[in-house]
Amino acid sequence: MRKLTRYSPPAIKTLDDRGFTISTSPYMLAKRSVFMKRFDKFITTMSTEDIKSSLEDLNTWAKIDSVVKIPNASSMLKITFLDVHMAARALSDGLAIYYFINPRQIEPERFNHITPCWTCYSYNHSTTDCHVKNKICSTCGSEGHDLRSCTTTSAPTCINCK
């Protein structure tokens, strides 16, 4: 769900005032996000709010939605900007945070659209190209029935890895 900020367009604020839930597609979130990597570990000792305010103070064009520290990667951050153009500028010009982060240290987030088959739940083809004759239950993994008619009381089973 998109959180409103003082930089949100007026139309979004109007919709929010009228009770509509505003959400952003995963594709657009990826377009607004970059990964900053290979920087001084001192930066990751700071809180995400301090990192965000430092980035916005030193890069006056940048308005940041969120900063996420990547677990098990001590020198990597995911930065989501409020606008696609800000992410593009970070990729081309770099960022300042106590020192200059070179554009080579910044990568775009990649979005991989995955379309599952809703007949057999495999990920290498679509429903129209499915070779399975009978529907497979998404709960127990058995052929011949679907989720609505499943009588299994055991824990759900992954269809792909069992």
Backbone as a ProteinNet text record, in pm:
[ID]
protein_1_A
[PRIMARY]
MRKLTRYSPPAIKTLDDRGFTISTSPYMLAKRSVFMKRFDKFITTMSTEDIKSSLEDLNTWAKIDSVVKIPNASSMLKITFLDVHMAARALSDGLAIYYFINPRQIEPERFNHITPCWTCYSYNHSTTDCHVKNKICSTCGSEGHDLRSCTTTSAPTCINCK
[TERTIARY]
83.7	0	89.5	53.9	132.2	101.7	205.2	180.6	187.7	102.4	96.5	203.4	261	359.5	321.4	396.9	367.5	399.5	467.8	501.7	402	298.9	200.9	118.4	84	-0.3	-136.5	-200.2	-330	-437.2	-434.4	-536.2	-527.8	-406.6	-389.9	-441.8	-414.9	-465.9	-618.7	-678.7	-825	-884	-824.4	-872.9	-859.8	-747.4	-726.8	-828.7	-857.4	-956.5	-1094.9	-1122.6	-1254.1	-1257.8	-1151.5	-1152.1	-1101.1	-1044.8	-991.2	-851.4	-819.9	-687.2	-600.4	-490.2	-398.6	-287.6	-267	-157.5	-77.2	48	137.7	174.7	174.6	206.5	352.4	382.9	522.6	615.9	567.5	648.7	689.3	594	624.4	711	691.4	778.3	922.3	940.3	1074.7	1136.6	1057.3	1108.8	1155.1	1096.1	1130.6	1241.7	1289	1384.1	1521	1623	1761.2	1830	1938.3	2021.9	2154.3	2190.9	2319	2409.5	2528.6	2614.5	2760.6	2840.2	2984.8	3020.2	2964.5	2994.5	3046.1	3089.9	3143.7	3039.1	3078	2984.3	2932.8	2998.3	2951.7	2808.1	2775.4	2641.9	2534.3	2561.6	2459.3	2444.4	2534.4	2515.6	2413.6	2385.3	2285.6	2145.2	2047.9	1909.2	1862.3	1761	1709.4	1653.6	1596	1545.4	1659.4	1772.1	1887.7	1947.8	1952.7	2003.1	1912.6	1782.2	1685.2	1700.3	1707.2	1716.6	1850.4	1958.2	2087.6	2086.3	2028.7	2018.8	1936	1824.1	1738.6	1803.5	1879.9	1947.1	2059.8	2137.6	2253.4	2220.2	2106.8	2059.7	1923.9	1924.1	1801.2	1690.9	1724.5	1626.2	1559.5	1617.4	1570.3	1463.5	1352.9	1247.5	1230.2	1258.6	1267.6	1147	1089.4	976	1024.6	1128.7	1178.9	1323.7	1390.9	1526	1520.8	1572.4	1570.7	1712.8	1753.6	1882.5	1864	1952.1	1942.5	2008.2	1931.5	1990.3	2103.4	2203	2318.2	2398.9	2380.1	2461.7	2494	2607.5	2637.7	2658.6	2685.1	2703	2610.9	2480	2380.7	2251.3	2195.1	2068	1974	1845.4	1744.2	1679.2	1682.3	1625.7	1509.8	1391	1274	1239.3	1244.2	1214.2	1064.2	1017.6	876.4	843.6	946.6	925.1	1026.2	985.5	1072	1191.2	1168.7	1274.6	1385.4	1349.9	1452.2	1542.6	1484.1	1564	1656.3	1605.4	1686.8	1802.3	1777.2	1883.8	1990.6	1947.8	2045	2132	2072	2147.4	2246.5	2210.6	2299.5	2399.5	2359.9	2446.6	2511.8	2460.3	2511.1	2437.9	2481.2	2418.8	2526.3	2492	2581.3	2523.1	2605.6	2570.1	2702.7	2740	2868.3	2984.8	2974.4	3069	2992.5	3055.7	2986.8	2979.6	2859.9	2838.7	2833.2	2930.4	2944.5	2824.4	2780.7	2671.2	2697.1	2825.1	2856.7	2824.8	2805.3	2769.3	2617.9	2543.7	2397.6	2340.8	2250.7	2187.2	2035.9	1967.4	1820.6	1765.3	1650.4	1583.1	1523.6	1535	1482.3	1350.5	1251.5	1121.6	1107.5	1086.4	1064.7	920	845.5	704.6	696	633.6	618.4	470.1	433.4	294.5	281.7	213.1	196.8	83.1	88.3	-23.1	-123.5	-248.3	-349.9	-416.7	-365.1	-414.9	-324	-191.3	-96.9	-3.8	-10.1	67.5	217.4	257.9	397.6	426.3	552.4	588	652.9	651.9	720.6	625.7	498	400.2	271.6	179	51.4	-58.4	-175.8	-288.2	-328.4	-322.6	-362.8	-267	-143	-43.8	-21.1	-105.9	-84.9	-109.9	-22.2	-32.4	-112.2	-141.8	-215.1	-363.9	-425.4	-567.3	-659.5	-631.4	-716.3	-655.3	-741.6	-696.7	-625.6	-526.5	-453.2	-494.8	-515.7	-557.4	-438.9	-462.1	-354.5	-326.6	-409.7	-387.6	-310.5	-359.8	-297.4	-208.8	-217.6	-133.9	-185.5	-306.8	-363.2	-436.9	-442.5	-517.2	-663.9	-749.2	-889	-984.8	-934.9	-1023.1	-948.4	-1021.8	-958	-971.2	-927.5	-925.8	-1063.3	-1166.6	-1301.4	-1357.7	-1316.6	-1370.7	-1270.3	-1160.3	-1057.4	-1106.2	-1087.5	-1129.4	-1010.2	-889.9	-768.3	-761.3	-728.6	-715.4	-568.8	-476.6	-334.7	-286.4	-164.5	-105.1	-92	-102.4	-87.3	48.9	50.5	170.1	206.7	332.3	378	369.6	303.4	284.5	415.3	498.8	622.9	734.5	750.2	862	818.1	686.3	624.9	659.2
-116	0	123.9	220.8	343.3	435.4	486.5	581.9	722.9	807	943.9	1029.2	1116.2	1210.4	1348.6	1445.6	1581.6	1599	1499	1506.1	1431.2	1371.2	1295.2	1388.1	1343.3	1425.2	1450.9	1564.2	1598.1	1493.1	1428.9	1327.3	1210.3	1170.6	1061	1101.8	1224.5	1272.2	1276.4	1317.3	1322.2	1182.8	1086.3	948.2	894.2	921.9	876.6	940	1067.9	1136.8	1075	1018.2	957.1	808.9	757.4	620.8	514.4	553.9	455.3	412.8	286.5	236.2	248.8	316.2	337.9	233.2	157.8	60.8	79.1	39.9	51	-89.3	-113.4	-246.3	-279.8	-409.1	-449.3	-401.6	-396	-349.4	-203.1	-117.9	23.8	45.5	-34.8	-24.5	-57.2	-158.2	-194.2	-82.4	-13.7	96.9	213.7	228	338	300.8	175.7	126.9	99.4	125.4	95.8	27.8	-43.8	-103.9	-30.3	19.3	85.6	-17.2	-38.5	-145	-103	-183.7	-163.6	-24.8	9	136.9	111	214.2	202.5	146.8	47.2	-18.9	74.3	187.4	286.4	328.5	337.7	383.8	287.8	158.4	62.9	57.7	122.2	129.5	237.4	324.1	429.3	370.1	436.4	392.5	423.9	352.2	376.5	517.8	571	709.5	809.9	785.6	875.1	867.6	746.1	729.9	805.5	789	856.6	1007.4	1062.8	1208.8	1260.3	1184.9	1226.2	1227.5	1123.6	1119.2	1235.6	1265.6	1375.6	1511.3	1526.2	1654.2	1680.8	1578.4	1596.2	1586.4	1529.1	1519	1588.4	1717.4	1796.4	1753.9	1687.4	1640.3	1510.1	1441.3	1308	1315.5	1249.6	1230.5	1079.9	1028.1	883.9	831.9	724.3	657.6	567.9	487.1	396.7	358	320	265.1	132.9	27.6	-104.6	-158	-204.4	-270.4	-415.5	-464.7	-600.4	-695.2	-791.2	-885.5	-966.4	-998.4	-1078.2	-1010.5	-883.8	-806.4	-674.7	-670.3	-557	-425.6	-430.8	-304.4	-298.8	-315.4	-305.1	-248.8	-151.8	-90.5	-88.9	-104	-84.9	49.6	137.1	271	282	313.3	332.5	480.6	540.4	681.8	700.7	823.7	853.1	859.6	869.1	888	806.2	756.1	678.5	762.2	890.5	978.1	998.6	995.3	1008.9	886.3	768	645.4	649	696	706.1	803.9	911.8	1009.8	951.7	876.6	812.2	714.4	642.7	548.2	617.7	735.4	804.3	896.9	962.9	1063.3	1018	912.5	870.5	941.7	916.2	973.8	1022.8	1123.7	1171	1129	1064.4	1032.4	1027.4	1136.6	1157.7	1161.7	1086.7	1093.5	1052.7	1064.4	1037.8	888.4	839.2	700.5	701.7	638.1	633.5	561.4	601.2	531.1	381.9	342.8	200.3	121.2	190.8	124.9	119.1	161.1	164.8	83.1	-8.5	-93.1	-79.2	-90	-85.3	-215.8	-207.6	-330.2	-392.8	-521.3	-591.7	-659.2	-644.9	-708.4	-822.3	-940.9	-1057.6	-1101	-1082.9	-1122.5	-1273.4	-1340.5	-1485.2	-1516.9	-1590.8	-1629.8	-1779.2	-1818.4	-1961.1	-2020.1	-2149.2	-2221.3	-2247.9	-2211	-2228.8	-2365.1	-2453.8	-2591.3	-2683.9	-2677.4	-2766.7	-2691.1	-2559.8	-2471.5	-2474.9	-2511	-2504.7	-2363.5	-2327	-2192.3	-2184.5	-2293.2	-2288.6	-2281.4	-2262.6	-2248.8	-2186.2	-2151.4	-2093.4	-2199.6	-2165.1	-2257.6	-2306.8	-2219.7	-2260.3	-2361.7	-2366.4	-2460.4	-2580.4	-2598.6	-2703.6	-2842.3	-2936.6	-3074.7	-3163.3	-3112.9	-3190.1	-3188	-3305.9	-3316.8	-3276	-3323.8	-3294.8	-3183.9	-3105	-2997.9	-3058.2	-2988.4	-3031.3	-2942.5	-3003.3	-2929	-2848.2	-2722.8	-2636	-2656.4	-2734.5	-2760.4	-2889.5	-3001.1	-3130.8	-3181.1	-3122.4	-3162.2	-3282.1	-3328.4	-3444.2	-3400.2	-3491.2	-3463.5	-3500.3	-3439.5	-3478.4	-3389.6	-3300.7	-3206.7	-3075.3	-2973.6	-2843.9	-2806.1	-2688.5	-2638.5	-2642.9	-2604.1	-2596.5	-2732.5	-2838.7	-2971.6	-3060.9	-3002.9	-3079.7	-3116.6	-3243.6	-3291.8	-3323.8	-3298.5	-3327.5	-3238.2	-3298.3	-3220.5	-3200.7	-3259	-3243.2	-3105	-3074.9	-2945.1	-2932.6	-2812.1	-2791.7	-2844	-2894.4	-2949.6	-2867.3	-2833.1	-2760.7	-2854.3	-2809.5	-2891.3	-2910.6	-2808.9	-2814.8	-2892.4	-2879.9	-2948.9	-3058.3	-3076.7	-3177.2	-3153.8
0	0	0	-76.6	-89	27.9	89.9	197.1	140.3	189.4	139.4	205.2	126.7	177.2	128.7	169.3	123.7	-23.9	-85.2	-227.1	-314.9	-255.1	-332.3	-420.1	-542	-629.8	-565.6	-596.3	-536.6	-562.6	-678.8	-708.8	-611.2	-574.7	-479.5	-342.6	-301.2	-172.7	-172.6	-283.3	-293.9	-282.7	-352.8	-344.1	-202.5	-137.9	-0.8	93.3	75	158.4	144.2	27.4	3.1	39.6	101.7	152.3	57.3	-56.9	-149.2	-103.4	-122.9	-91.4	-216	-202.4	-313.9	-304.3	-411.2	-412.6	-540.9	-534.5	-648.2	-693.3	-822.6	-874.7	-844.8	-830.2	-807.2	-917.8	-1040.1	-1152.1	-1131.7	-1094.5	-1073.9	-949.9	-845.8	-728.3	-766.1	-850.5	-894.9	-977.9	-1058.9	-1140.7	-1053.6	-934.5	-843.8	-746.3	-751	-651.1	-710.3	-629.4	-667	-548.5	-579.5	-475.9	-473.6	-356.5	-336.3	-269.5	-325.1	-273.2	-269.4	-200.9	-188.5	-134.4	-22	42.1	182.8	250.4	384.8	480.9	558.7	650.8	760.1	778.4	874.7	845	717.6	678	727.8	725.4	770	921.8	995.1	1139.8	1176.2	1080.2	1101.9	1090.5	1147.4	1131.9	990	944.4	809.5	796.1	903.4	899.2	885.2	954	940.8	800.9	744.2	607.4	510.9	528.3	440.8	448.7	570.1	583.4	531	550.1	497.3	344.7	283.2	136.9	84	149.3	103	124.9	233.1	259.8	159.8	128	40.9	-108	-140.7	-278.5	-282.9	-303.3	-289.4	-385	-492.8	-590.5	-546.3	-447.7	-407.2	-299	-323.8	-224.8	-211.5	-93.1	-72.6	3.1	-49.6	13.9	127.1	99.8	203.5	177.6	286.5	282.4	357.4	294.8	356.5	361.3	479.4	492.7	449.6	365.1	314.2	415	468.6	565.5	500.2	578.5	534.1	424.5	403.1	308.3	377.9	444.8	532.1	458.7	329.4	257.6	136.2	163.4	57.2	115.2	42.4	80.4	-39.1	-12.6	-116.5	-88.7	-188.4	-175.1	-273.3	-222	-306.4	-306.4	-424.3	-441.2	-462.8	-451.5	-475.1	-623.5	-708.2	-850.7	-930.1	-1044.1	-1133	-1180.2	-1204.7	-1255.4	-1152.1	-1025.5	-921.2	-919.2	-935.8	-941.6	-1063.4	-1175.3	-1296.8	-1275.8	-1206.2	-1181.1	-1088.2	-988.5	-899.3	-977.4	-1071.8	-1154.5	-1247	-1295.9	-1390.1	-1321.6	-1211.8	-1148.9	-1019.3	-955.5	-825.7	-712.8	-590.2	-471.2	-374.8	-297	-191.5	-57.7	23.6	161.5	238.2	299.1	366.5	268.2	159.7	49.2	-76.3	-191.2	-316.3	-345.4	-375.3	-417.7	-570	-630.7	-775.8	-839.3	-958.9	-1025.7	-1047.7	-1054.5	-1069.7	-943.8	-832.8	-707.1	-687.7	-787.3	-779.2	-894.8	-861.7	-963.1	-954.2	-1067.3	-1061.8	-1006	-943.4	-902.7	-1028.2	-1039.5	-1156.4	-1119.5	-1206.2	-1185.8	-1284.9	-1234.8	-1319.9	-1305.9	-1412.6	-1409.7	-1429	-1334.8	-1340.7	-1352.4	-1457	-1476.8	-1451.5	-1345.7	-1320.4	-1402.6	-1420.7	-1482.5	-1371	-1391.1	-1287.5	-1293.4	-1379.8	-1385.1	-1304.6	-1334.1	-1265.2	-1169.6	-1167.4	-1079.2	-1105.9	-1225.8	-1266	-1317.8	-1327.2	-1368.6	-1505.5	-1581.2	-1710	-1829.7	-1805.4	-1913.2	-1858.6	-1949.4	-1907.1	-1908.4	-1859.1	-1852.7	-1991.3	-2091.3	-2226.8	-2287.1	-2240	-2292.6	-2200.8	-2099.9	-2000	-2058.9	-2024.3	-2070	-1974.1	-1854	-1754	-1788.1	-1792.5	-1830.6	-1716.1	-1594.3	-1478.4	-1394.5	-1335.3	-1247.2	-1126.2	-1075.4	-956.9	-840.6	-726.4	-606.4	-553.5	-528.5	-479.5	-330.6	-260	-118.3	-94.9	-153.1	-125.7	-239.2	-357.4	-469.5	-546.7	-517.3	-587.4	-712.5	-811.9	-934.6	-916.1	-996.7	-1002.3	-925.5	-844.3	-773.9	-752.4	-710.1	-686.2	-539.4	-506.8	-369	-304	-378.1	-320.6	-279.2	-348.8	-316.7	-243.8	-195.6	-124.6	14.5	52	184.7	273.2	226.6	303	426.1	539.2	662.7	701.7	623.9	654.2	609.5	643.9	610.4	458.6	405.5	260.2	210.9	88.5	26.7	-96.3	-109.6	-228.2	-348.3	-451.2	-571.1	-645.3	-648.7	-726.4	-658.3	-528.5	-462.3	-367.5	-351.9	-265	-118.5
[MASK]
++++++++++++++++++++++++++++++++++++++++++++++++++++++++++++++++++++++++++++++++++++++++++++++++++++++++++++++++++++++++++++++++++++++++++++++++++++++++++++++++++

